Amino acid sequence: MANFCVEMIEFHEDGDDGSPSSPLKFKDQDYEQIKKALLNGGGKFEDELFPANLDSLGELEGFTPEKFSEVKWLRPHELNPDAAFIMDGVSRFDFKQGEVGNCWFLSSIGALTFRKALMERVVPPNQSFKNNYAGIFHFKFWRFGKWVDVVIDDLLPTRKGRPVSVSSSSGKEFWAPLMEKAYAKICGSYGDMIAGRPSEAFKDFSGGVYLHYPLSKSPSDLWDIMDRAFQCRTMIGCSSLNGDRGKQIFKELGVVDGHAFAVTKVKQVESEGARVKLVRIWNPWGDTEWKGDWSDKSDLWETVSDENRDECLKVHDDGEFWIKMEDFLEYFEDIDICCNSPNFVEGDEHQWNSHSKKGRWEAGVSAGGYRNDRDDFWTNPQYRLTVEAVDGWSKGDKNIFVSLMQKHDEENRSKVSYHYIGYYLYKTAQGKLPSSVLLYVKPYTSFLSPTRELTELHSLEPGQYVIIPCTDGAGQTADFIITVYSKGEAKLQLSDD
């Protein structure tokens, strides 16, 4: 393990509640209390807050009224008398995507299976269909700075005896379908999980740092970044091209268009005297693979050493395949990397520290819009950032990572409409900046984006700065959390008037 892989300090602004060891109870449901009552009474849990009906199933693409009428909610032992929660550990090959278009979420679970400690946090152990079974299970997710414990029953939507959504590859193992149901509950329904980015699930699995790389303008050392990221036990996801070109590639080369995948490994091999950089990718469909160079049946595997071929090549229709880096850049659209710390970007040995503050844009009070709103911009919350010197740092080295996340109040994920958000960063020793300064001093800026979370790396000299998070228009109300990860020491505090 590379020595630049350090653990990030977990920050909880409001005390221990919401920590991994003391998560908040989602919808005030207490797993231990409910289970104890069920065991004493001999019943099986039926969740009234996420009932087994069509409201919880939600709107599903391609589902006709006839299909909806065929849906039955069954417990795992009704699908298989030998049902188990986990068999021989967890793996990306334990499950396959069903009729819900949530490949972004399932590919992210595939990436999560490589993070054993994190997996056990999200999927608490000691859950079973045998010992003390009461039809109740629970899972933990990170939500806007806090960990929450989500309770569910084990009634799964099925049609004609098969799960509507995620299914067990073996027909016996049900941790993945139940985990999906818990996430559907916090999203509002199964239908509310349709469409998304792996980075969203990565964040909710870890509360960690994520970086997004569009492959059309990726850094020249992206493969090295990916290599270091794997050494740091990251989660990596990618998306394929959409539109007419994506459909053509799907038809000719087998890469599903407009689809999310997990990146599961990188490997450099020697082929006919040349070094080839390879990327291993997994399709949550559980089948349908790349058919080009370095695919399972490619003759190019005969040009590498027996050791590399034995290590890498597994000719199975399991959705996982190798592709060389050049083809990956050409036929895929972007990549998301989520880790405990940004160290993998440059591979240095510095410890990164984390500082978070929660804030709110309030219409008429602290929602000043962006910099062109001359009269109101200064009313946005302002945060004082103190950057300390770091040994060995030189100008251009990335030493500050900023995350700005907005929180929505909508219970159904599909109905969320995010504001365009961004922030301005000023180098100044003043306290809270007045409009006269903000309008005429050139800031470091981030772009505005209609996203849940915006992230950006900076190279900042030691000194005093002010960060002003904002929306694209005055009067837009929302809660937000701003987090600064610093290489070395730094301080973040709300500026006084």
GROMACS .gro file of C-alpha atoms in nm:
model
  497
    1MET     CA    1   0.000   0.000   0.000
    2ALA     CA    2   0.143   0.338  -0.103
    3ASN     CA    3   0.231   0.562   0.190
    4PHE     CA    4   0.040   0.855   0.040
    5CYS     CA    5  -0.286   0.672   0.118
    6VAL     CA    6  -0.389   0.839   0.442
    7GLU     CA    7  -0.722   0.838   0.618
    8MET     CA    8  -0.931   1.152   0.617
    9ILE     CA    9  -1.045   1.297   0.949
   10GLU     CA   10  -1.422   1.255   0.983
   11PHE     CA   11  -1.590   1.581   1.086
   12HIS     CA   12  -1.923   1.609   1.266
   13GLU     CA   13  -2.012   1.966   1.343
   14ASP     CA   14  -2.298   1.901   1.583
   15GLY     CA   15  -2.159   1.631   1.813
   16ASP     CA   16  -2.165   1.253   1.795
   17ASP     CA   17  -2.521   1.207   1.661
   18GLY     CA   18  -2.492   1.121   1.296
   19SER     CA   19  -2.151   0.957   1.327
   20PRO     CA   20  -2.093   0.609   1.182
   21SER     CA   21  -2.112   0.457   1.531
   22SER     CA   22  -2.417   0.664   1.630
   23PRO     CA   23  -2.624   0.720   1.314
   24LEU     CA   24  -2.949   0.912   1.312
   25LYS     CA   25  -3.264   0.703   1.287
   26PHE     CA   26  -3.421   0.761   0.946
   27LYS     CA   27  -3.788   0.855   0.991
   28ASP     CA   28  -3.736   0.790   1.365
   29GLN     CA   29  -3.746   0.412   1.319
   30ASP     CA   30  -3.530   0.227   1.573
   31TYR     CA   31  -3.407  -0.102   1.428
   32GLU     CA   32  -3.322  -0.267   1.760
   33GLN     CA   33  -3.647  -0.171   1.930
   34ILE     CA   34  -3.867  -0.277   1.638
   35LYS     CA   35  -3.685  -0.608   1.598
   36LYS     CA   36  -3.704  -0.684   1.971
   37ALA     CA   37  -4.080  -0.622   1.973
   38LEU     CA   38  -4.127  -0.842   1.667
   39LEU     CA   39  -3.927  -1.128   1.816
   40ASN     CA   40  -4.126  -1.108   2.138
   41GLY     CA   41  -4.455  -1.098   1.947
   42GLY     CA   42  -4.365  -1.351   1.681
   43GLY     CA   43  -4.457  -1.130   1.386
   44LYS     CA   44  -4.279  -1.024   1.064
   45PHE     CA   45  -4.206  -0.659   0.996
   46GLU     CA   46  -4.425  -0.468   0.752
   47ASP     CA   47  -4.296  -0.114   0.706
   48GLU     CA   48  -4.586   0.132   0.712
   49LEU     CA   49  -4.350   0.414   0.611
   50PHE     CA   50  -4.244   0.233   0.291
   51PRO     CA   51  -4.533  -0.004   0.231
   52ALA     CA   52  -4.545  -0.290  -0.018
   53ASN     CA   53  -4.757  -0.110  -0.276
   54LEU     CA   54  -4.732   0.074  -0.607
   55ASP     CA   55  -4.650   0.406  -0.438
   56SER     CA   56  -4.323   0.257  -0.313
   57LEU     CA   57  -4.259   0.104  -0.655
   58GLY     CA   58  -4.308   0.443  -0.821
   59GLU     CA   59  -4.310   0.525  -1.191
   60LEU     CA   60  -4.102   0.277  -1.393
   61GLU     CA   61  -4.006   0.331  -1.756
   62GLY     CA   62  -4.168   0.079  -1.990
   63PHE     CA   63  -4.403  -0.054  -1.723
   64THR     CA   64  -4.755  -0.088  -1.861
   65PRO     CA   65  -5.068  -0.103  -1.640
   66GLU     CA   66  -5.069  -0.477  -1.709
   67LYS     CA   67  -4.716  -0.515  -1.573
   68PHE     CA   68  -4.800  -0.311  -1.262
   69SER     CA   69  -5.102  -0.536  -1.201
   70GLU     CA   70  -4.872  -0.841  -1.204
   71VAL     CA   71  -4.646  -0.710  -0.926
   72LYS     CA   72  -4.645  -0.912  -0.605
   73TRP     CA   73  -4.439  -0.833  -0.297
   74LEU     CA   74  -4.265  -1.145  -0.165
   75ARG     CA   75  -4.012  -1.215   0.107
   76PRO     CA   76  -3.682  -1.379   0.001
   77HIS     CA   77  -3.768  -1.720   0.149
   78GLU     CA   78  -4.082  -1.716  -0.070
   79LEU     CA   79  -3.854  -1.678  -0.372
   80ASN     CA   80  -3.603  -1.936  -0.249
   81PRO     CA   81  -3.640  -2.157   0.062
   82ASP     CA   82  -3.259  -2.145   0.098
   83ALA     CA   83  -3.243  -1.764   0.096
   84ALA     CA   84  -2.935  -1.614   0.263
   85PHE     CA   85  -2.839  -1.256   0.337
   86ILE     CA   86  -2.468  -1.299   0.250
   87MET     CA   87  -2.291  -1.612   0.123
   88ASP     CA   88  -1.910  -1.632   0.132
   89GLY     CA   89  -1.862  -1.258   0.149
   90VAL     CA   90  -1.984  -0.990  -0.091
   91SER     CA   91  -1.893  -0.949  -0.456
   92ARG     CA   92  -1.997  -0.746  -0.759
   93PHE     CA   93  -2.098  -1.077  -0.917
   94ASP     CA   94  -2.362  -1.143  -0.648
   95PHE     CA   95  -2.634  -0.946  -0.828
   96LYS     CA   96  -2.767  -0.823  -1.162
   97GLN     CA   97  -2.962  -0.515  -1.267
   98GLY     CA   98  -3.337  -0.560  -1.318
   99GLU     CA   99  -3.609  -0.352  -1.481
  100VAL     CA  100  -3.529  -0.028  -1.294
  101GLY     CA  101  -3.292   0.210  -1.474
  102ASN     CA  102  -3.057   0.260  -1.178
  103CYS     CA  103  -2.729   0.139  -1.327
  104TRP     CA  104  -2.555   0.438  -1.164
  105PHE     CA  105  -2.646   0.302  -0.820
  106LEU     CA  106  -2.574  -0.065  -0.891
  107SER     CA  107  -2.238   0.002  -1.057
  108SER     CA  108  -2.152   0.199  -0.743
  109ILE     CA  109  -2.240  -0.100  -0.524
  110GLY     CA  110  -2.004  -0.305  -0.742
  111ALA     CA  111  -1.725  -0.058  -0.665
  112LEU     CA  112  -1.819  -0.056  -0.295
  113THR     CA  113  -1.764  -0.433  -0.264
  114PHE     CA  114  -1.388  -0.369  -0.289
  115ARG     CA  115  -1.399  -0.152   0.027
  116LYS     CA  116  -1.447  -0.415   0.297
  117ALA     CA  117  -1.454  -0.186   0.603
  118LEU     CA  118  -1.680   0.066   0.431
  119MET     CA  119  -1.903  -0.213   0.304
  120GLU     CA  120  -1.954  -0.336   0.660
  121ARG     CA  121  -2.049   0.017   0.763
  122VAL     CA  122  -2.313   0.049   0.491
  123VAL     CA  123  -2.429  -0.313   0.518
  124PRO     CA  124  -2.418  -0.395   0.890
  125PRO     CA  125  -2.312  -0.757   0.954
  126ASN     CA  126  -2.498  -1.013   1.163
  127GLN     CA  127  -2.819  -0.993   0.960
  128SER     CA  128  -2.978  -1.322   0.865
  129PHE     CA  129  -3.287  -1.510   0.749
  130LYS     CA  130  -3.224  -1.774   1.015
  131ASN     CA  131  -3.102  -1.642   1.348
  132ASN     CA  132  -3.353  -1.406   1.511
  133TYR     CA  133  -3.525  -1.347   1.178
  134ALA     CA  134  -3.818  -1.104   1.197
  135GLY     CA  135  -3.844  -0.974   0.839
  136ILE     CA  136  -3.654  -0.655   0.929
  137PHE     CA  137  -3.316  -0.533   0.801
  138HIS     CA  138  -3.120  -0.207   0.812
  139PHE     CA  139  -2.853  -0.019   0.617
  140LYS     CA  140  -2.653   0.299   0.678
  141PHE     CA  141  -2.599   0.588   0.438
  142TRP     CA  142  -2.429   0.927   0.461
  143ARG     CA  143  -2.677   1.210   0.407
  144PHE     CA  144  -2.569   1.574   0.407
  145GLY     CA  145  -2.299   1.542   0.673
  146LYS     CA  146  -2.469   1.279   0.886
  147TRP     CA  147  -2.496   0.901   0.883
  148VAL     CA  148  -2.851   0.766   0.897
  149ASP     CA  149  -2.974   0.415   0.976
  150VAL     CA  150  -3.250   0.308   0.735
  151VAL     CA  151  -3.492   0.032   0.842
  152ILE     CA  152  -3.682  -0.179   0.587
  153ASP     CA  153  -3.893  -0.490   0.571
  154ASP     CA  154  -3.784  -0.765   0.331
  155LEU     CA  155  -4.089  -0.764   0.103
  156LEU     CA  156  -3.948  -0.731  -0.251
  157PRO     CA  157  -4.142  -0.636  -0.567
  158THR     CA  158  -4.163  -0.932  -0.804
  159ARG     CA  159  -4.336  -1.014  -1.129
  160LYS     CA  160  -4.401  -1.369  -1.246
  161GLY     CA  161  -4.186  -1.501  -0.963
  162ARG     CA  162  -3.881  -1.285  -1.044
  163PRO     CA  163  -3.762  -0.965  -0.876
  164VAL     CA  164  -3.867  -0.651  -1.063
  165SER     CA  165  -3.539  -0.480  -0.982
  166VAL     CA  166  -3.207  -0.618  -0.862
  167SER     CA  167  -3.190  -0.996  -0.859
  168SER     CA  168  -2.952  -1.239  -0.693
  169SER     CA  169  -2.715  -1.401  -0.944
  170SER     CA  170  -2.732  -1.729  -0.754
  171GLY     CA  171  -3.100  -1.692  -0.668
  172LYS     CA  172  -3.010  -1.733  -0.300
  173GLU     CA  173  -2.823  -1.419  -0.186
  174PHE     CA  174  -3.031  -1.112  -0.101
  175TRP     CA  175  -2.809  -0.842   0.054
  176ALA     CA  176  -2.804  -0.640  -0.272
  177PRO     CA  177  -3.184  -0.636  -0.337
  178LEU     CA  178  -3.242  -0.535   0.026
  179MET     CA  179  -2.974  -0.265   0.012
  180GLU     CA  180  -3.139  -0.131  -0.302
  181LYS     CA  181  -3.474  -0.124  -0.123
  182ALA     CA  182  -3.324   0.079   0.165
  183TYR     CA  183  -3.185   0.332  -0.082
  184ALA     CA  184  -3.517   0.342  -0.268
  185LYS     CA  185  -3.678   0.432   0.064
  186ILE     CA  186  -3.459   0.740   0.112
  187CYS     CA  187  -3.513   0.833  -0.255
  188GLY     CA  188  -3.894   0.806  -0.220
  189SER     CA  189  -3.954   0.500  -0.439
  190TYR     CA  190  -3.783   0.259  -0.677
  191GLY     CA  191  -3.887   0.482  -0.965
  192ASP     CA  192  -3.713   0.777  -0.800
  193MET     CA  193  -3.382   0.595  -0.843
  194ILE     CA  194  -3.394   0.615  -1.222
  195ALA     CA  195  -3.101   0.808  -1.374
  196GLY     CA  196  -2.805   0.948  -1.184
  197ARG     CA  197  -2.430   0.955  -1.152
  198PRO     CA  198  -2.206   0.709  -0.962
  199SER     CA  199  -2.061   1.001  -0.765
  200GLU     CA  200  -2.396   1.053  -0.590
  201ALA     CA  201  -2.404   0.699  -0.455
  202PHE     CA  202  -2.031   0.705  -0.376
  203LYS     CA  203  -2.088   1.009  -0.157
  204ASP     CA  204  -2.383   0.844   0.018
  205PHE     CA  205  -2.177   0.531   0.082
  206SER     CA  206  -1.880   0.714   0.232
  207GLY     CA  207  -1.916   1.089   0.287
  208GLY     CA  208  -1.577   1.105   0.113
  209VAL     CA  209  -1.406   1.317  -0.150
  210TYR     CA  210  -1.494   1.275  -0.515
  211LEU     CA  211  -1.346   1.411  -0.834
  212HIS     CA  212  -1.508   1.411  -1.177
  213TYR     CA  213  -1.303   1.384  -1.497
  214PRO     CA  214  -1.463   1.438  -1.842
  215LEU     CA  215  -1.259   1.205  -2.062
  216SER     CA  216  -1.267   1.442  -2.360
  217LYS     CA  217  -1.041   1.681  -2.165
  218SER     CA  218  -0.886   1.456  -1.902
  219PRO     CA  219  -0.537   1.521  -1.760
  220SER     CA  220  -0.251   1.352  -1.943
  221ASP     CA  221  -0.167   1.148  -1.633
  222LEU     CA  222  -0.520   1.017  -1.574
  223TRP     CA  223  -0.411   0.652  -1.583
  224ASP     CA  224  -0.149   0.725  -1.315
  225ILE     CA  225  -0.417   0.902  -1.108
  226MET     CA  226  -0.640   0.596  -1.145
  227ASP     CA  227  -0.352   0.366  -1.050
  228ARG     CA  228  -0.283   0.566  -0.732
  229ALA     CA  229  -0.655   0.581  -0.659
  230PHE     CA  230  -0.677   0.202  -0.656
  231GLN     CA  231  -0.382   0.185  -0.419
  232CYS     CA  232  -0.584   0.413  -0.190
  233ARG     CA  233  -0.890   0.183  -0.194
  234THR     CA  234  -1.114   0.422  -0.383
  235MET     CA  235  -1.445   0.367  -0.557
  236ILE     CA  236  -1.436   0.442  -0.930
  237GLY     CA  237  -1.723   0.461  -1.176
  238CYS     CA  238  -1.753   0.564  -1.538
  239SER     CA  239  -2.020   0.633  -1.800
  240SER     CA  240  -2.033   0.546  -2.168
  241LEU     CA  241  -2.113   0.776  -2.456
  242ASN     CA  242  -2.476   0.856  -2.534
  243GLY     CA  243  -2.657   0.958  -2.851
  244ASP     CA  244  -2.606   0.824  -3.203
  245ARG     CA  245  -2.233   0.760  -3.155
  246GLY     CA  246  -2.300   0.569  -2.834
  247LYS     CA  247  -2.561   0.353  -3.008
  248GLN     CA  248  -2.317   0.280  -3.291
  249ILE     CA  249  -2.045   0.176  -3.046
  250PHE     CA  250  -2.292  -0.048  -2.864
  251LYS     CA  251  -2.389  -0.218  -3.189
  252GLU     CA  252  -2.032  -0.262  -3.314
  253LEU     CA  253  -1.825  -0.308  -2.999
  254GLY     CA  254  -2.065  -0.410  -2.722
  255VAL     CA  255  -2.033  -0.106  -2.492
  256VAL     CA  256  -2.386  -0.023  -2.373
  257ASP     CA  257  -2.458   0.341  -2.459
  258GLY     CA  258  -2.553   0.599  -2.195
  259HIS     CA  259  -2.477   0.346  -1.922
  260ALA     CA  260  -2.290   0.351  -1.588
  261PHE     CA  261  -2.015   0.100  -1.509
  262ALA     CA  262  -1.775   0.029  -1.223
  263VAL     CA  263  -1.402   0.053  -1.287
  264THR     CA  264  -1.263  -0.244  -1.095
  265LYS     CA  265  -0.889  -0.245  -1.168
  266VAL     CA  266  -0.605  -0.101  -1.375
  267LYS     CA  267  -0.309  -0.303  -1.492
  268GLN     CA  268  -0.001  -0.244  -1.708
  269VAL     CA  269   0.117  -0.540  -1.914
  270GLU     CA  270   0.392  -0.595  -2.168
  271SER     CA  271   0.275  -0.703  -2.513
  272GLU     CA  272   0.525  -0.767  -2.794
  273GLY     CA  273   0.782  -0.542  -2.628
  274ALA     CA  274   0.542  -0.254  -2.565
  275ARG     CA  275   0.378  -0.150  -2.239
  276VAL     CA  276  -0.001  -0.147  -2.255
  277LYS     CA  277  -0.217   0.026  -1.995
  278LEU     CA  278  -0.541  -0.162  -1.933
  279VAL     CA  279  -0.861  -0.073  -1.748
  280ARG     CA  280  -1.102  -0.336  -1.615
  281ILE     CA  281  -1.471  -0.243  -1.626
  282TRP     CA  282  -1.785  -0.414  -1.492
  283ASN     CA  283  -2.136  -0.382  -1.634
  284PRO     CA  284  -2.410  -0.412  -1.364
  285TRP     CA  285  -2.627  -0.599  -1.616
  286GLY     CA  286  -2.406  -0.897  -1.535
  287ASP     CA  287  -2.346  -0.959  -1.906
  288THR     CA  288  -2.291  -0.767  -2.234
  289GLU     CA  289  -1.921  -0.686  -2.269
  290TRP     CA  290  -1.672  -0.498  -2.486
  291LYS     CA  291  -1.582  -0.691  -2.804
  292GLY     CA  292  -1.274  -0.498  -2.917
  293ASP     CA  293  -0.901  -0.527  -2.838
  294TRP     CA  294  -0.825  -0.696  -2.504
  295SER     CA  295  -1.179  -0.831  -2.467
  296ASP     CA  296  -1.219  -1.181  -2.321
  297LYS     CA  297  -1.171  -1.354  -2.656
  298SER     CA  298  -0.908  -1.119  -2.801
  299ASP     CA  299  -0.597  -1.280  -2.951
  300LEU     CA  300  -0.390  -1.007  -2.784
  301TRP     CA  301  -0.395  -1.206  -2.460
  302GLU     CA  302  -0.162  -1.455  -2.632
  303THR     CA  303   0.103  -1.181  -2.650
  304VAL     CA  304   0.144  -1.133  -2.272
  305SER     CA  305   0.319  -1.345  -2.012
  306ASP     CA  306   0.148  -1.655  -1.875
  307GLU     CA  307   0.148  -1.487  -1.533
  308ASN     CA  308  -0.040  -1.180  -1.657
  309ARG     CA  309  -0.282  -1.388  -1.863
  310ASP     CA  310  -0.362  -1.615  -1.569
  311GLU     CA  311  -0.406  -1.314  -1.339
  312CYS     CA  312  -0.623  -1.104  -1.570
  313LEU     CA  313  -0.809  -1.320  -1.819
  314LYS     CA  314  -1.133  -1.486  -1.714
  315VAL     CA  315  -1.351  -1.579  -2.010
  316HIS     CA  316  -1.696  -1.547  -1.854
  317ASP     CA  317  -2.008  -1.363  -1.967
  318ASP     CA  318  -2.024  -1.181  -1.633
  319GLY     CA  319  -2.023  -0.821  -1.757
  320GLU     CA  320  -1.655  -0.758  -1.674
  321PHE     CA  321  -1.392  -0.689  -1.939
  322TRP     CA  322  -1.054  -0.528  -2.003
  323ILE     CA  323  -1.002  -0.236  -2.241
  324LYS     CA  324  -0.684  -0.046  -2.323
  325MET     CA  325  -0.661   0.310  -2.194
  326GLU     CA  326  -0.672   0.469  -2.539
  327ASP     CA  327  -1.001   0.295  -2.623
  328PHE     CA  328  -1.139   0.378  -2.280
  329LEU     CA  329  -1.076   0.749  -2.344
  330GLU     CA  330  -1.237   0.727  -2.688
  331TYR     CA  331  -1.548   0.522  -2.613
  332PHE     CA  332  -1.638   0.637  -2.262
  333GLU     CA  333  -1.756   0.979  -2.152
  334ASP     CA  334  -1.637   1.046  -1.796
  335ILE     CA  335  -1.506   0.897  -1.475
  336ASP     CA  336  -1.579   0.961  -1.106
  337ILE     CA  337  -1.331   0.878  -0.829
  338CYS     CA  338  -1.431   0.879  -0.462
  339CYS     CA  339  -1.178   0.839  -0.182
  340ASN     CA  340  -1.108   0.928   0.180
  341SER     CA  341  -0.861   1.198   0.081
  342PRO     CA  342  -0.740   1.377  -0.236
  343ASN     CA  343  -0.385   1.237  -0.198
  344PHE     CA  344  -0.421   1.011  -0.501
  345VAL     CA  345  -0.428   1.314  -0.734
  346GLU     CA  346  -0.058   1.393  -0.693
  347GLY     CA  347   0.058   1.100  -0.483
  348ASP     CA  348   0.236   1.289  -0.205
  349GLU     CA  349   0.266   1.193   0.161
  350HIS     CA  350   0.094   1.488   0.329
  351GLN     CA  351  -0.197   1.438   0.565
  352TRP     CA  352  -0.513   1.613   0.448
  353ASN     CA  353  -0.741   1.767   0.710
  354SER     CA  354  -1.114   1.824   0.677
  355HIS     CA  355  -1.316   2.126   0.793
  356SER     CA  356  -1.692   2.158   0.737
  357LYS     CA  357  -1.953   2.425   0.797
  358LYS     CA  358  -2.325   2.412   0.740
  359GLY     CA  359  -2.499   2.723   0.609
  360ARG     CA  360  -2.813   2.848   0.443
  361TRP     CA  361  -2.908   3.082   0.164
  362GLU     CA  362  -3.222   3.254   0.295
  363ALA     CA  363  -3.430   3.470   0.061
  364GLY     CA  364  -3.418   3.833   0.171
  365VAL     CA  365  -3.144   3.765   0.426
  366SER     CA  366  -2.846   3.566   0.299
  367ALA     CA  367  -2.928   3.462  -0.058
  368GLY     CA  368  -2.737   3.726  -0.251
  369GLY     CA  369  -2.698   3.549  -0.583
  370TYR     CA  370  -2.376   3.560  -0.781
  371ARG     CA  371  -2.124   3.838  -0.832
  372ASN     CA  372  -2.325   4.032  -1.090
  373ASP     CA  373  -2.597   4.093  -0.830
  374ARG     CA  374  -2.419   4.407  -0.715
  375ASP     CA  375  -2.654   4.507  -0.435
  376ASP     CA  376  -2.701   4.167  -0.276
  377PHE     CA  377  -2.396   3.952  -0.346
  378TRP     CA  378  -2.214   4.056  -0.029
  379THR     CA  379  -2.505   3.924   0.185
  380ASN     CA  380  -2.418   3.563   0.099
  381PRO     CA  381  -2.254   3.372   0.386
  382GLN     CA  382  -1.879   3.441   0.392
  383TYR     CA  383  -1.619   3.203   0.534
  384ARG     CA  384  -1.270   3.291   0.647
  385LEU     CA  385  -1.010   3.039   0.530
  386THR     CA  386  -0.661   3.045   0.677
  387VAL     CA  387  -0.406   2.844   0.475
  388GLU     CA  388  -0.084   2.749   0.655
  389ALA     CA  389   0.251   2.679   0.490
  390VAL     CA  390   0.327   2.317   0.397
  391ASP     CA  391   0.679   2.174   0.382
  392GLY     CA  392   0.786   2.107   0.027
  393TRP     CA  393   0.493   2.295  -0.128
  394SER     CA  394   0.560   2.495  -0.443
  395LYS     CA  395   0.331   2.710  -0.652
  396GLY     CA  396   0.106   2.497  -0.869
  397ASP     CA  397   0.086   2.207  -0.624
  398LYS     CA  398  -0.273   2.132  -0.527
  399ASN     CA  399  -0.315   2.190  -0.153
  400ILE     CA  400  -0.682   2.288  -0.108
  401PHE     CA  401  -0.990   2.092  -0.213
  402VAL     CA  402  -1.331   2.261  -0.182
  403SER     CA  403  -1.666   2.081  -0.179
  404LEU     CA  404  -1.995   2.271  -0.188
  405MET     CA  405  -2.311   2.061  -0.148
  406GLN     CA  406  -2.670   2.186  -0.148
  407LYS     CA  407  -2.951   2.012   0.036
  408HIS     CA  408  -3.302   1.974  -0.100
  409ASP     CA  409  -3.619   1.928   0.104
  410GLU     CA  410  -3.805   1.723  -0.157
  411GLU     CA  411  -3.887   1.369  -0.038
  412ASN     CA  412  -3.891   1.227  -0.393
  413ARG     CA  413  -3.550   1.233  -0.559
  414SER     CA  414  -3.692   1.254  -0.912
  415LYS     CA  415  -3.869   1.580  -0.826
  416VAL     CA  416  -3.556   1.758  -0.703
  417SER     CA  417  -3.457   2.071  -0.893
  418TYR     CA  418  -3.113   2.191  -0.791
  419HIS     CA  419  -3.004   2.555  -0.798
  420TYR     CA  420  -2.698   2.649  -0.999
  421ILE     CA  421  -2.434   2.676  -0.727
  422GLY     CA  422  -2.074   2.788  -0.708
  423TYR     CA  423  -1.839   2.991  -0.494
  424TYR     CA  424  -1.598   3.283  -0.515
  425LEU     CA  425  -1.261   3.272  -0.343
  426TYR     CA  426  -1.081   3.596  -0.252
  427LYS     CA  427  -0.728   3.639  -0.115
  428THR     CA  428  -0.768   3.907   0.149
  429ALA     CA  429  -0.688   3.971   0.514
  430GLN     CA  430  -1.014   4.162   0.572
  431GLY     CA  431  -1.310   4.023   0.766
  432LYS     CA  432  -1.650   4.009   0.602
  433LEU     CA  433  -1.610   4.175   0.263
  434PRO     CA  434  -1.834   4.467   0.163
  435SER     CA  435  -1.978   4.501  -0.186
  436SER     CA  436  -1.719   4.765  -0.278
  437VAL     CA  437  -1.443   4.507  -0.241
  438LEU     CA  438  -1.628   4.213  -0.388
  439LEU     CA  439  -1.712   4.393  -0.711
  440TYR     CA  440  -1.366   4.523  -0.791
  441VAL     CA  441  -1.120   4.268  -0.650
  442LYS     CA  442  -1.052   3.978  -0.884
  443PRO     CA  443  -1.144   3.645  -0.719
  444TYR     CA  444  -1.046   3.287  -0.774
  445THR     CA  445  -1.376   3.143  -0.897
  446SER     CA  446  -1.544   2.811  -0.949
  447PHE     CA  447  -1.798   2.750  -1.222
  448LEU     CA  448  -2.172   2.748  -1.153
  449SER     CA  449  -2.346   2.413  -1.197
  450PRO     CA  450  -2.699   2.276  -1.129
  451THR     CA  451  -2.562   1.987  -0.926
  452ARG     CA  452  -2.598   1.845  -0.579
  453GLU     CA  453  -2.226   1.882  -0.510
  454LEU     CA  454  -1.957   2.089  -0.675
  455THR     CA  455  -1.589   2.010  -0.612
  456GLU     CA  456  -1.264   2.175  -0.714
  457LEU     CA  457  -0.892   2.153  -0.638
  458HIS     CA  458  -0.685   2.470  -0.581
  459SER     CA  459  -0.323   2.569  -0.544
  460LEU     CA  460  -0.327   2.843  -0.276
  461GLU     CA  461  -0.034   3.028  -0.125
  462PRO     CA  462  -0.025   3.052   0.256
  463GLY     CA  463  -0.243   3.339   0.374
  464GLN     CA  464  -0.594   3.460   0.446
  465TYR     CA  465  -0.887   3.399   0.211
  466VAL     CA  466  -1.264   3.445   0.203
  467ILE     CA  467  -1.492   3.187   0.041
  468ILE     CA  468  -1.840   3.299  -0.064
  469PRO     CA  469  -2.077   3.016  -0.166
  470CYS     CA  470  -2.361   3.138  -0.386
  471THR     CA  471  -2.644   3.049  -0.621
  472ASP     CA  472  -2.693   3.195  -0.968
  473GLY     CA  473  -2.967   3.433  -0.856
  474ALA     CA  474  -3.060   3.634  -0.548
  475GLY     CA  475  -3.346   3.507  -0.334
  476GLN     CA  476  -3.290   3.134  -0.387
  477THR     CA  477  -3.330   2.950  -0.057
  478ALA     CA  478  -3.143   2.629   0.028
  479ASP     CA  479  -2.927   2.469   0.295
  480PHE     CA  480  -2.568   2.389   0.206
  481ILE     CA  481  -2.255   2.238   0.353
  482ILE     CA  482  -1.910   2.364   0.257
  483THR     CA  483  -1.609   2.144   0.324
  484VAL     CA  484  -1.244   2.236   0.281
  485TYR     CA  485  -0.981   1.963   0.268
  486SER     CA  486  -0.636   2.106   0.325
  487LYS     CA  487  -0.290   1.963   0.278
  488GLY     CA  488  -0.148   2.056   0.617
  489GLU     CA  489  -0.314   2.289   0.863
  490ALA     CA  490  -0.597   2.526   0.778
  491LYS     CA  491  -0.888   2.695   0.955
  492LEU     CA  492  -1.240   2.759   0.829
  493GLN     CA  493  -1.483   2.986   1.014
  494LEU     CA  494  -1.784   3.202   0.941
  495SER     CA  495  -1.678   3.567   0.895
  496ASP     CA  496  -1.824   3.820   1.140
  497ASP     CA  497  -1.980   4.144   1.024
   0.00000   0.00000   0.00000
